[in-house]
Coordinates of C-alpha atoms in Angstrom, one line a residue:
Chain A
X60 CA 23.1 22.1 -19.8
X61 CA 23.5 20.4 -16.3
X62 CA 19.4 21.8 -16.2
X63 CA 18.5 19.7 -19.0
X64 CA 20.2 16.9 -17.6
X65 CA 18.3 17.5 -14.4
X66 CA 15.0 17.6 -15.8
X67 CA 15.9 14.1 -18.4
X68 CA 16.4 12.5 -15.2
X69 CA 13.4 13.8 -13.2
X70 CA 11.1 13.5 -15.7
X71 CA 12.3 9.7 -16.8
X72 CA 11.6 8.9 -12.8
X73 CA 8.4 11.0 -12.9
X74 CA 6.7 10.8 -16.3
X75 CA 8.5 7.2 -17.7
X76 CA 5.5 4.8 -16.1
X77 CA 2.6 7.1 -17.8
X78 CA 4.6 7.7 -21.1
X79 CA 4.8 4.0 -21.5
X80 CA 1.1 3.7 -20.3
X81 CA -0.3 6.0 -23.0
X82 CA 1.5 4.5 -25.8
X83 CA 0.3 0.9 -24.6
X84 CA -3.0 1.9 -24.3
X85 CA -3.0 3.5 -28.0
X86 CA -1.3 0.5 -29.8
X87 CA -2.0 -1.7 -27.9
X88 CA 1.6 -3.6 -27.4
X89 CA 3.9 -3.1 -25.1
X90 CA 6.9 -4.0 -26.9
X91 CA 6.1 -0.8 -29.4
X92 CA 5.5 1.0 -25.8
X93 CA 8.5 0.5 -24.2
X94 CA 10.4 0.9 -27.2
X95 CA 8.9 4.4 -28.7
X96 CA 9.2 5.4 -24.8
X97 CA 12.9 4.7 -24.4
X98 CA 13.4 6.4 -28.0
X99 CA 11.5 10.0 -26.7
X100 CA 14.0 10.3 -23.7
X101 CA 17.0 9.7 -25.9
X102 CA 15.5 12.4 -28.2
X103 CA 14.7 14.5 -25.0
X104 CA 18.6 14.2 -23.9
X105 CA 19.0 15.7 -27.8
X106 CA 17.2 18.7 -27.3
X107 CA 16.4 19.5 -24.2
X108 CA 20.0 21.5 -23.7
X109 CA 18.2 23.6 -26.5
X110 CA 15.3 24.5 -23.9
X111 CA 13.0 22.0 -22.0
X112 CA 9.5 22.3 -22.8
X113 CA 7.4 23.5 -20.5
X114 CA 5.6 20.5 -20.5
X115 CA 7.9 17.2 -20.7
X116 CA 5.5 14.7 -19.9
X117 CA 3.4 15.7 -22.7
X118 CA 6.2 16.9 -24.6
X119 CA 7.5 13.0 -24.2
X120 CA 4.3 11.3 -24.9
X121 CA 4.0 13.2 -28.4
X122 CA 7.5 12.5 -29.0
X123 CA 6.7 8.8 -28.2
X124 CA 3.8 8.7 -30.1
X125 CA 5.4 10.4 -33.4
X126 CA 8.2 7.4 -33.1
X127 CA 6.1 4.2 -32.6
X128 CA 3.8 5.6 -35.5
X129 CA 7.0 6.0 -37.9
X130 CA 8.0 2.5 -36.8
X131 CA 4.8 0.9 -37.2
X132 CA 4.8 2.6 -41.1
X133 CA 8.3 1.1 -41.4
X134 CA 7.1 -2.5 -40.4
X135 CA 4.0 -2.1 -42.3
X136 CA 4.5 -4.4 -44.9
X137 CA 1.9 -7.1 -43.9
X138 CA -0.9 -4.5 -43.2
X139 CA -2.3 -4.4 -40.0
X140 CA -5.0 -2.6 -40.4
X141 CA -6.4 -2.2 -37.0
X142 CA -2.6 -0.5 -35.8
X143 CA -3.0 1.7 -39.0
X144 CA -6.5 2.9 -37.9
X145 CA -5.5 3.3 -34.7
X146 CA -2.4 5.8 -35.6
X147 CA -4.6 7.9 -37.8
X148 CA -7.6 8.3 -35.7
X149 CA -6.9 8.4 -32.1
X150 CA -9.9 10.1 -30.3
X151 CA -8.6 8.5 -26.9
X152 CA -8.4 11.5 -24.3
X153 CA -4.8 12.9 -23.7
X154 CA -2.9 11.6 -21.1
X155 CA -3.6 14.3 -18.7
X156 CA -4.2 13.5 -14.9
X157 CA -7.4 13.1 -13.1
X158 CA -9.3 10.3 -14.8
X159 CA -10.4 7.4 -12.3
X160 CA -9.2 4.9 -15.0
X161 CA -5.6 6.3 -15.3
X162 CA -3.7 4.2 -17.9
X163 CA -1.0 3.5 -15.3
X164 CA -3.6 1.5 -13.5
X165 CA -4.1 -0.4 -16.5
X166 CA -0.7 -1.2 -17.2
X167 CA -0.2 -1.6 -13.2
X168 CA -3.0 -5.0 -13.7
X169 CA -1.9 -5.6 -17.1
X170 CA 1.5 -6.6 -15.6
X171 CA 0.3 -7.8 -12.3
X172 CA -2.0 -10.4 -14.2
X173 CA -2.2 -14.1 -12.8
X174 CA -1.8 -15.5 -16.0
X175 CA 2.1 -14.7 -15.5
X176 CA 4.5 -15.9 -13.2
X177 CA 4.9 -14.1 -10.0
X178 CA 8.9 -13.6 -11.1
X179 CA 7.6 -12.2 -14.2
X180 CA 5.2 -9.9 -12.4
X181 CA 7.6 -8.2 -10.6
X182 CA 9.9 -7.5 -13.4
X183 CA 7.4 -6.6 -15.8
X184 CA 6.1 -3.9 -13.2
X185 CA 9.7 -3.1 -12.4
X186 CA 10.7 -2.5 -16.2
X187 CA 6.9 -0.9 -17.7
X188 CA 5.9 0.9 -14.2
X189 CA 9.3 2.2 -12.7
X190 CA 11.7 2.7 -15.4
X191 CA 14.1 0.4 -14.1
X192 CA 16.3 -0.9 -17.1
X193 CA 17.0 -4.6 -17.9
X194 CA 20.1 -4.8 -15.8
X195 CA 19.3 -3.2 -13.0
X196 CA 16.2 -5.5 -12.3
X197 CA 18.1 -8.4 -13.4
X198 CA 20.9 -7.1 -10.8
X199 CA 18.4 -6.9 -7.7
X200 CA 17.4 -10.2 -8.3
X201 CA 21.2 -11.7 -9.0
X202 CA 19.9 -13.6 -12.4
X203 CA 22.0 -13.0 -15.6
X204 CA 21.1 -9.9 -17.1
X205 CA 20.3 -12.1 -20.4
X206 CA 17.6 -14.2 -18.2
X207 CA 15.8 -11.0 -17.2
X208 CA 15.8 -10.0 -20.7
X209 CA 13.9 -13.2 -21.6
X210 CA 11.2 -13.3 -18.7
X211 CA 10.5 -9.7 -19.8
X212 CA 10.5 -10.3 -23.4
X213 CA 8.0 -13.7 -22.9
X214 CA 5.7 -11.9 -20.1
X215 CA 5.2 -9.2 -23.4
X216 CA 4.6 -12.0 -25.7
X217 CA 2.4 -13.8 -23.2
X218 CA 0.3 -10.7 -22.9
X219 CA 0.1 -10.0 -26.9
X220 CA -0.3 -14.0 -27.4
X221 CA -3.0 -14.7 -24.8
X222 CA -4.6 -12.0 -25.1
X223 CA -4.7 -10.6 -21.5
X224 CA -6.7 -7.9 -21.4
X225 CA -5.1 -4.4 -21.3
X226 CA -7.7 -2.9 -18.7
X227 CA -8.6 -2.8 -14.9
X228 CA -10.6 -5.3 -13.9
X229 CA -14.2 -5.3 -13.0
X230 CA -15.6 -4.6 -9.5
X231 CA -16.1 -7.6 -8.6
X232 CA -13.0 -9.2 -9.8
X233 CA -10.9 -6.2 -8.3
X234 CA -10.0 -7.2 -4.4
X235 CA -9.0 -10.7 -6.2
X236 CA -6.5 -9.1 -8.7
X237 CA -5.6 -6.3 -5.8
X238 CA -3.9 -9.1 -4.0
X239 CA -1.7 -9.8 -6.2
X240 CA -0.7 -6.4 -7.4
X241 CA 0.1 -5.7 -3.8
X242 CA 2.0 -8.7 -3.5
X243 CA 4.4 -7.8 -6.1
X244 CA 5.2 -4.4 -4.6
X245 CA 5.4 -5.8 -1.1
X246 CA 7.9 -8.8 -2.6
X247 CA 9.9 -6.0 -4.3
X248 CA 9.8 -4.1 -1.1
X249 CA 11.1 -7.2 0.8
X250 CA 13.7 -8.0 -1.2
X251 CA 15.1 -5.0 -1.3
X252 CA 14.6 -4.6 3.1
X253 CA 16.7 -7.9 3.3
X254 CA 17.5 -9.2 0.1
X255 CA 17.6 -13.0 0.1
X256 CA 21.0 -13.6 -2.0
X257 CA 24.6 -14.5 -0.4
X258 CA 25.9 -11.8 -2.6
X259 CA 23.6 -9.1 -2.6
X260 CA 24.2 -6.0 -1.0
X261 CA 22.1 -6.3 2.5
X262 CA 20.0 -3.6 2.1
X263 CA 18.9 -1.9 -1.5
X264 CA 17.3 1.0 -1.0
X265 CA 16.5 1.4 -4.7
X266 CA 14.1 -1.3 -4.5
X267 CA 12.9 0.0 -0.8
X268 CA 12.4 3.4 -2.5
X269 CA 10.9 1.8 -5.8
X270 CA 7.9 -0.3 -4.0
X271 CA 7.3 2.8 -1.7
X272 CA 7.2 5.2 -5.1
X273 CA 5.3 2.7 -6.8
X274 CA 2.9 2.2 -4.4
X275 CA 2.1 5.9 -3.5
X276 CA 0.9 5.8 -6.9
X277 CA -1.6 3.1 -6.3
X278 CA -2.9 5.0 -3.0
X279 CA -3.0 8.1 -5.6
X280 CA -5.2 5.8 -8.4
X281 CA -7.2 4.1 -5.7
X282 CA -7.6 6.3 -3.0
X283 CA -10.4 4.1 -1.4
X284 CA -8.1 0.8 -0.9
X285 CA -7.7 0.3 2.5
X286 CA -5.2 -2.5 1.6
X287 CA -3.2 0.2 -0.6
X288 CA -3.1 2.8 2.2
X289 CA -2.1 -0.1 4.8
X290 CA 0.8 -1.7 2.5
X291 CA 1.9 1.8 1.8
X292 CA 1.9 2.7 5.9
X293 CA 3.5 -0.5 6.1
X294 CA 6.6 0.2 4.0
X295 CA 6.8 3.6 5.3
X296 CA 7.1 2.4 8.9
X297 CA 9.5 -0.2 8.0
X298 CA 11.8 1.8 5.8
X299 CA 11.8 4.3 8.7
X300 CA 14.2 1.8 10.5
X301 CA 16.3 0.7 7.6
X302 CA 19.0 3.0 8.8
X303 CA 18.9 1.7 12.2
X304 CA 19.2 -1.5 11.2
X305 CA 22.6 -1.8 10.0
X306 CA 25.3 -1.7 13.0
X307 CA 28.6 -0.2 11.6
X308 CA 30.1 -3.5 11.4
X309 CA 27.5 -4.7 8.9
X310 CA 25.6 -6.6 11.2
X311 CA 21.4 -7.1 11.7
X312 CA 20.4 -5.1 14.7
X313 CA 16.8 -6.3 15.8
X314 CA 14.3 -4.2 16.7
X315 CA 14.5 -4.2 20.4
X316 CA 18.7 -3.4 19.9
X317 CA 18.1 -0.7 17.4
X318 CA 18.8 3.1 18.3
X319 CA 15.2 4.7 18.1
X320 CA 17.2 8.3 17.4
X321 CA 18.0 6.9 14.0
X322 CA 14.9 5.9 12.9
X323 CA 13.2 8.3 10.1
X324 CA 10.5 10.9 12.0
X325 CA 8.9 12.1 9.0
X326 CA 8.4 8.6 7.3
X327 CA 6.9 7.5 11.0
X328 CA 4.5 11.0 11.3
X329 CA 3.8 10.0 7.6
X330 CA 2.8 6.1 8.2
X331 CA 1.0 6.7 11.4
X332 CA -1.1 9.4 9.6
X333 CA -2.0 6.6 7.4
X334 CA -2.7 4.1 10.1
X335 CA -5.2 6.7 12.0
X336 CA -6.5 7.3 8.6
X337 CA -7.6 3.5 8.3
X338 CA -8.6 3.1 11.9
X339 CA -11.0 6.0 11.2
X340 CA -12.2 4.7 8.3
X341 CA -14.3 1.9 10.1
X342 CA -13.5 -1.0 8.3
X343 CA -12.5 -4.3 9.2
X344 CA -9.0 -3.9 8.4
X345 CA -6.5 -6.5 6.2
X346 CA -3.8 -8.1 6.5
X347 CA -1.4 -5.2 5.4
X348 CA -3.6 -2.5 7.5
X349 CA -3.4 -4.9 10.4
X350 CA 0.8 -5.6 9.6
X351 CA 1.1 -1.4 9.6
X352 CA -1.0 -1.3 13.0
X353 CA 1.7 -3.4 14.4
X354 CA 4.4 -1.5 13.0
X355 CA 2.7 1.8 14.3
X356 CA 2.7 0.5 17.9
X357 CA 6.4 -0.1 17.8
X358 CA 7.7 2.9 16.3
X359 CA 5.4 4.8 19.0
X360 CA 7.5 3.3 21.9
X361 CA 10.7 5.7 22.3
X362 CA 12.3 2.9 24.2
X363 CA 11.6 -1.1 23.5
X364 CA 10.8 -1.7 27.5
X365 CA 7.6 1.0 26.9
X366 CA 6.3 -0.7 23.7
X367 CA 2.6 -1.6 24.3
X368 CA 2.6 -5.6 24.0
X369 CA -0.8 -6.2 24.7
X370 CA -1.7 -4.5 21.6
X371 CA 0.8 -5.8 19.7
X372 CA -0.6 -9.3 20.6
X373 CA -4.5 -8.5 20.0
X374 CA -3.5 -7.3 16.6
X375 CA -1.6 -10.4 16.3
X376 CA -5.0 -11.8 17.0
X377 CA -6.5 -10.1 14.9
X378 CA -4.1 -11.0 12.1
X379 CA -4.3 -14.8 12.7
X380 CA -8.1 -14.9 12.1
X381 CA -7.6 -13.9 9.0
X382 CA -4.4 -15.8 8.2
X383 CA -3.9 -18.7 10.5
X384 CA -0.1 -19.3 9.2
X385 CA 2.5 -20.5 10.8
X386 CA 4.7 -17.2 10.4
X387 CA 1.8 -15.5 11.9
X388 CA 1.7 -17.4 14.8
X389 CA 5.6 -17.4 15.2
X390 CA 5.2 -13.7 15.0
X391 CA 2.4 -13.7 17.7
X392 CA 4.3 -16.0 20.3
X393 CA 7.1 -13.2 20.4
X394 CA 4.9 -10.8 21.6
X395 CA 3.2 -13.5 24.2
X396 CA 6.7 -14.2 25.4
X397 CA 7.2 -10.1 26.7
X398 CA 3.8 -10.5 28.1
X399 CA 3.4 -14.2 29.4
X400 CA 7.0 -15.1 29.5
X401 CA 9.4 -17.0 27.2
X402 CA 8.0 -20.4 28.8
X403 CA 4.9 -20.1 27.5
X404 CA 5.8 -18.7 24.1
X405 CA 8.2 -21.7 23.6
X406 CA 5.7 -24.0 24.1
X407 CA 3.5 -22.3 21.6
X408 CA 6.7 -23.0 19.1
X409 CA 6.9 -26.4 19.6
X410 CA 3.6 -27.3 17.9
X411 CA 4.7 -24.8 15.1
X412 CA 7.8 -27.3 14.7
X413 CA 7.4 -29.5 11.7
X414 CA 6.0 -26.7 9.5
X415 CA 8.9 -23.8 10.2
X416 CA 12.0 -26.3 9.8
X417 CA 13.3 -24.3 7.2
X418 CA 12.5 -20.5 8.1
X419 CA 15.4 -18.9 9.6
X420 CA 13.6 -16.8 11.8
X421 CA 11.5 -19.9 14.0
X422 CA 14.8 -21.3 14.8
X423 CA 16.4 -17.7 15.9
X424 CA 12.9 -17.2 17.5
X425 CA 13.4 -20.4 19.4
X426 CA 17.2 -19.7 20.2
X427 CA 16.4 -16.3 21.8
X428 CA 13.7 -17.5 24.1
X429 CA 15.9 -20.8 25.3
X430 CA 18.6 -18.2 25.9
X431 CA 16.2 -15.7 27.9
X432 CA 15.1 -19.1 30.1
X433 CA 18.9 -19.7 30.4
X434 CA 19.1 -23.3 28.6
X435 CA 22.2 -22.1 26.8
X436 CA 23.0 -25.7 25.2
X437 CA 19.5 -25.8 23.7
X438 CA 19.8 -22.2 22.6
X439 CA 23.1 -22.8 20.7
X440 CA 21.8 -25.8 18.9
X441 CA 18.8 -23.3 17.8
X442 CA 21.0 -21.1 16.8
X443 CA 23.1 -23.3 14.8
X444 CA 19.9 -24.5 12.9
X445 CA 19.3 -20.8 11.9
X446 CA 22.3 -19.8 10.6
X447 CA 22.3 -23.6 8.6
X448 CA 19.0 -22.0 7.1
X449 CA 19.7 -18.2 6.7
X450 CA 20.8 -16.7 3.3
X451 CA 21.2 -12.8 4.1
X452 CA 25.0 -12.4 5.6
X453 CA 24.1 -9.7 8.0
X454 CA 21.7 -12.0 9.3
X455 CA 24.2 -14.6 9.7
X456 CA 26.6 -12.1 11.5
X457 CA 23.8 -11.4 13.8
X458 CA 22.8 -14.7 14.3
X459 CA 26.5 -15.9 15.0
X460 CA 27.6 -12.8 17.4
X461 CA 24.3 -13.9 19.4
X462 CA 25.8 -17.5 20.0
X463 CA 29.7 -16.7 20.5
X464 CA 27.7 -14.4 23.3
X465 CA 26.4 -17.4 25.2
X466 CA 29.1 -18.3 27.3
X467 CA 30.9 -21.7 27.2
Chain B
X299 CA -7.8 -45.0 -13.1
X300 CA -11.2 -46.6 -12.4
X301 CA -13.7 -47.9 -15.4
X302 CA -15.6 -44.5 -14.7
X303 CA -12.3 -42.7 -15.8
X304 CA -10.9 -40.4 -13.3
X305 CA -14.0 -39.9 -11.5
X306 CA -14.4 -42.3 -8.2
X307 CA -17.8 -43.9 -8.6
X308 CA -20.9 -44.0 -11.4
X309 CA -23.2 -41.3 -9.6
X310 CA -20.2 -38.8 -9.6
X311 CA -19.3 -39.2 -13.4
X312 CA -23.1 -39.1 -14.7
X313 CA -23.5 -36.2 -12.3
X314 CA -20.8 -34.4 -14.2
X315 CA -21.6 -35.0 -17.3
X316 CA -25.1 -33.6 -16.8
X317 CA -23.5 -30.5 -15.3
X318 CA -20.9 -30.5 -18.4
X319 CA -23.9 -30.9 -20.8
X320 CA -25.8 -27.7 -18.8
X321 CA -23.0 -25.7 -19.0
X322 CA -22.7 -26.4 -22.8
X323 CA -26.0 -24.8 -23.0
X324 CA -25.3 -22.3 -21.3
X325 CA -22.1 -21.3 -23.7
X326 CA -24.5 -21.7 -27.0
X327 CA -26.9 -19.6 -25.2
X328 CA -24.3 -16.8 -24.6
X329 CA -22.5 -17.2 -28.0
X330 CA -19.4 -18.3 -26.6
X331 CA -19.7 -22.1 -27.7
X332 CA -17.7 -22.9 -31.2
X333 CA -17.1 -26.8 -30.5
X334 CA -16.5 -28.7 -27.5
X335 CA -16.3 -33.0 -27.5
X336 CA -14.8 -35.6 -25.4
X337 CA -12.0 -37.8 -26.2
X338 CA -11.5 -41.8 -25.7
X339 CA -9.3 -42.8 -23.1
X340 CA -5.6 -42.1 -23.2
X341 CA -4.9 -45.5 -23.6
X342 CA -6.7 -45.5 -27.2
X343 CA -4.3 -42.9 -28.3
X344 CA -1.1 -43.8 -30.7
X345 CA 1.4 -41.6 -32.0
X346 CA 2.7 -40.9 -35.1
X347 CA 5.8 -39.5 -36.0
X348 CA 6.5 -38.4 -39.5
X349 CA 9.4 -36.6 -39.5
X350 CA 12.1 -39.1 -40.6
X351 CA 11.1 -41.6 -44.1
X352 CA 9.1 -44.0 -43.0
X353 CA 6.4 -42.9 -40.7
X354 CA 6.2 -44.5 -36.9
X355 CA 2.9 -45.4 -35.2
X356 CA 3.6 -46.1 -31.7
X357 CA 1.3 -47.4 -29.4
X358 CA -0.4 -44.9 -26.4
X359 CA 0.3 -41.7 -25.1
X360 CA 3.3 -39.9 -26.3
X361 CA 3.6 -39.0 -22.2
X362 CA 3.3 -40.5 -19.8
X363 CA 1.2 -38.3 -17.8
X364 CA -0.7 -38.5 -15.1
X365 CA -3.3 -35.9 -16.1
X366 CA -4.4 -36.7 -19.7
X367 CA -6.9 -34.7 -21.7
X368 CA -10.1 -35.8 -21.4
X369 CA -11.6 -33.2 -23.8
X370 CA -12.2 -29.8 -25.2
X371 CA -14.2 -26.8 -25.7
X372 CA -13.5 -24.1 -28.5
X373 CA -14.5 -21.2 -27.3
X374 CA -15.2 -17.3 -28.6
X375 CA -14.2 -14.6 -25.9
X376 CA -13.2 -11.2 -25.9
X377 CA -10.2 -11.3 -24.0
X378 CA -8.2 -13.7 -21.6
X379 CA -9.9 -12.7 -18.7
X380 CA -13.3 -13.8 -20.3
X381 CA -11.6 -17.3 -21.8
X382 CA -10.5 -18.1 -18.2
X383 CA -13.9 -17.0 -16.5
X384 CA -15.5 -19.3 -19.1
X385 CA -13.1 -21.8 -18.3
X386 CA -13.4 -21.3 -14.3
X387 CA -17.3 -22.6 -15.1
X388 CA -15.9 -25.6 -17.2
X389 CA -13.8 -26.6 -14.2
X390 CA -16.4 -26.5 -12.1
X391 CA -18.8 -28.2 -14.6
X392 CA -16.8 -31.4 -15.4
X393 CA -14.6 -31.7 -12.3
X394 CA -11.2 -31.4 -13.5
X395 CA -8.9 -28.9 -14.8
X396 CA -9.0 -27.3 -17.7
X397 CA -5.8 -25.1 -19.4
X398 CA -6.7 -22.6 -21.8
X399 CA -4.7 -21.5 -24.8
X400 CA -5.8 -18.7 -27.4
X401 CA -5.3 -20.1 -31.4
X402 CA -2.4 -18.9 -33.2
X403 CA -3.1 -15.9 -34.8
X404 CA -0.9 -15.6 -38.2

């Protein structure tokens, strides 16, 4: 009994995404997909007590199958002649593993198409991709549940509507539409590293441990994506702090406070592996391979005073040619100040000014470097501006522990 | 909004237009092209509302807006990734931008 249960739930984390990509590829709607998807694992929580099949993924797609065909009967009152051709003749491959075009890389750009909103993106990926239900996406991103239920339900129509095309793009439309793809894992990946809400939880390692799931499958679709393989190092490296970044009193701990015995050794062997595996590859690296690089250089120091700065700052470098942004360049001027002083990293802040004034982390930037020079009043004004700007309340805590600690 | 429309000077509108009418071509040549036509200004425009009993004619633009249609093309495509490809080339072609929505389907 508790086995059944067991496999339900492994098999609605492991087989949900390419259940739901079959059946969308077949009829051609997602709506029908999702639906006939959610109906096979309430039939497999029916039956499976009675034995699981040996093969549930397939056992579930031919379940799901079987139901959005009897729907489409039921609703077949204004003919539709191309669904009923499609349910009687199907000569579509079977769902099994090992085709470059897997359907879940379909659905994957299906869902991550510019047409939509970004916010509708990431919920549509969320909801098709991962499994998660309504609620729970509309939960990590603190909107009513009935909202969520609504940008899902017009992203679907959008796609049936407008016609957007239920296929990977071409070759040479594909780094384009990677960019966004990646974007959406990496935003679900942030938000759930430090969620932006007042009320949210601080960390939510279900989203974490969603983007990194999701985007494994990617790396295991698209092998060759250097982009895929650095976001994917990227997360890995990050998450393998998470713990460590949490002191017990619910407080951010930065990275040159955190204890380094907490941090994750298999998820750092795992996302340095990856990193090696790019740098051997040849290729001028992007921004996500060139964001993991920098993570790999910190999680190889075992104490912050031994972490190699000078690289840290040439792939800083490197970064900025390729995305001369402000946060960029913020991020750059922290690693000048360990190797050129606070001094001259502050002065590199003040030209970045006008266009950081309301991102939290210039001003705490700013505050920690006017502290380091000893201008404490200066510092505690900086600080001040921060926590005016911050959202995250363990960031506030952090931020507000660092200013009671300057002294008068 | 200049007499040459929303372009700046002569030279740039005729230079569009030519551009607009090569691209035109280049749709009928690769079967894409249903219909495609300019409209008058925006301030030639009156609406008319017919929904109460006696119908209203009100002079200009129901909106005020600041981008008004300037035309459009009827296209054929497969899909909404050719439609917006097609409609990446009209941009281009006529200098302005162009929003694309599929017909109704009933």
């Amino acid at each position: 009994m508790t086995d059944a249960r067991e496999a339900v739930t492994r098999a609605y984390r492991e087989e949900w995404g390419r259940v739901v990509a079959a059946l969308a590829r077949r009829f051609g709607d997602l709506g029908v997909a999702e639906d006939a998807a959610a109906e096979a694992f309430a039939s497999a929580v029916e039956k499976w007590p009675d034995g699981v099949p040996p093969n549930p993924g397939g056992w579930l797609t031919t379940t799901a199958t079987r139901k959005a065909i009897d729907r489409l009967r039921r609703e077949a009152g204004r003919d539709d002649k191309q669904r009923q051709a499609v349910m009687e003749h199907d000569d579509s491959p079977a769902s099994d593993l090992g085709v470059v075009e897997d359907d879940r890389l379909r659905l994957v750009f299906t869902c991550c198409h510019p047409a939509l909103a970004m916010e509708a993106r990431v919920a549509l990926t969320l909801r098709m991709l991962g499994g998660l239900t309504v609620a729970e996406i509309a939960h990590a991103f603190l909107v009513p549940e009935t909202t969520m239920a609504q940008r899902i339900t017009r992203a679907k129509a959008k796609i049936k509507a407008a016609r957007i095309p239920y296929r990977v793009p071409s070759a040479d439309d594909l780094p384009a539409r990677m960019t966004g793809v990646l974007a959406v894992l990496f935003l679900v990946f942030n938000e759930g590293y430090l969620s932006s809400g007042p009320d949210a939880a601080p960390v939510r390692s279900e989203l974490t441990g969603e983007a990194i799931r999701l985007t494994r499958l990617l790396r295991a679709l698209l092998p060759g994506d250097g982009e895929v393989t650095g976001l994917l190092a990227l997360m890995l490296l990050t998450e393998s702090r998470r713990s460590a970044r949490l002191s017990v009193d619910g407080e951010l701990v930065t990275l040159a406070e955190q204890d380094r015995g907490g941090w994750d050794v298999a998820l750092i062997a795992e996302g340095h592996a990856l990193v090696r595996e790019r740098l051997a590859a040849g290729v001028a690296p992007g921004r996500f391979q060139i964001l993991a690089a920098i993570n790999a250089v910190h999680t190889s120091a075992r104490d912050v005073r031994d972490t190699d700065w000078s690289q840290v700052l040439a792939l800083y470098d490197q970064l900025a040619r390729i995305d001369p942004s402000p946060i960029v360049a913020l991020n750059r001027a922290i690693a000048l100040a360990e190797l050129d002083g606070p001094d001259v990293a502050l002065a590199v802040l003040d030209r970045l000014g006008d266009r950081l004034a309301g991102y939290h982390p210039f001003h705490a930037t700013r505050a920690d470097l006017l502290r380091r020079i000893g201008r404490s009043e200066e510092a505690r004004a900086a600080y001040d501006a921060a926590i005016d700007v911050a959202s995250n309340p363990v960031e506030i805590a952090h931020l507000q522990r660092r200013r009671d600690q300057l002294g008068r | 909004m200049t007499e040459f429309g929303s372009y700046p000077d002569r030279e740039t509108m005729e230079e569009s237009w030519a551009e607009t009418g090569r691209f035109n071509d280049q749709l009928q040549a690769d079967g894409h092209f249903v219909f495609a036509n300019g409209l008058a200004n925006a301030s030639t425009a009156t609406v008319v509302d017919g929904q109460g009993e006696i119908p209203l004619f009100t002079d200009g633009p129901y909106l005020e807006a600041k981008e008004y249609i300037a035309g459009f093309w009827i296209i054929e495509a497969e899909d909404l990734d050719q439609a917006l490809s097609i409609a990446a080339g009209a941009s281009k072609a006529c200098r302005g931008k162009v929003e694309v929505r599929p017909f109704a389907s009933l």
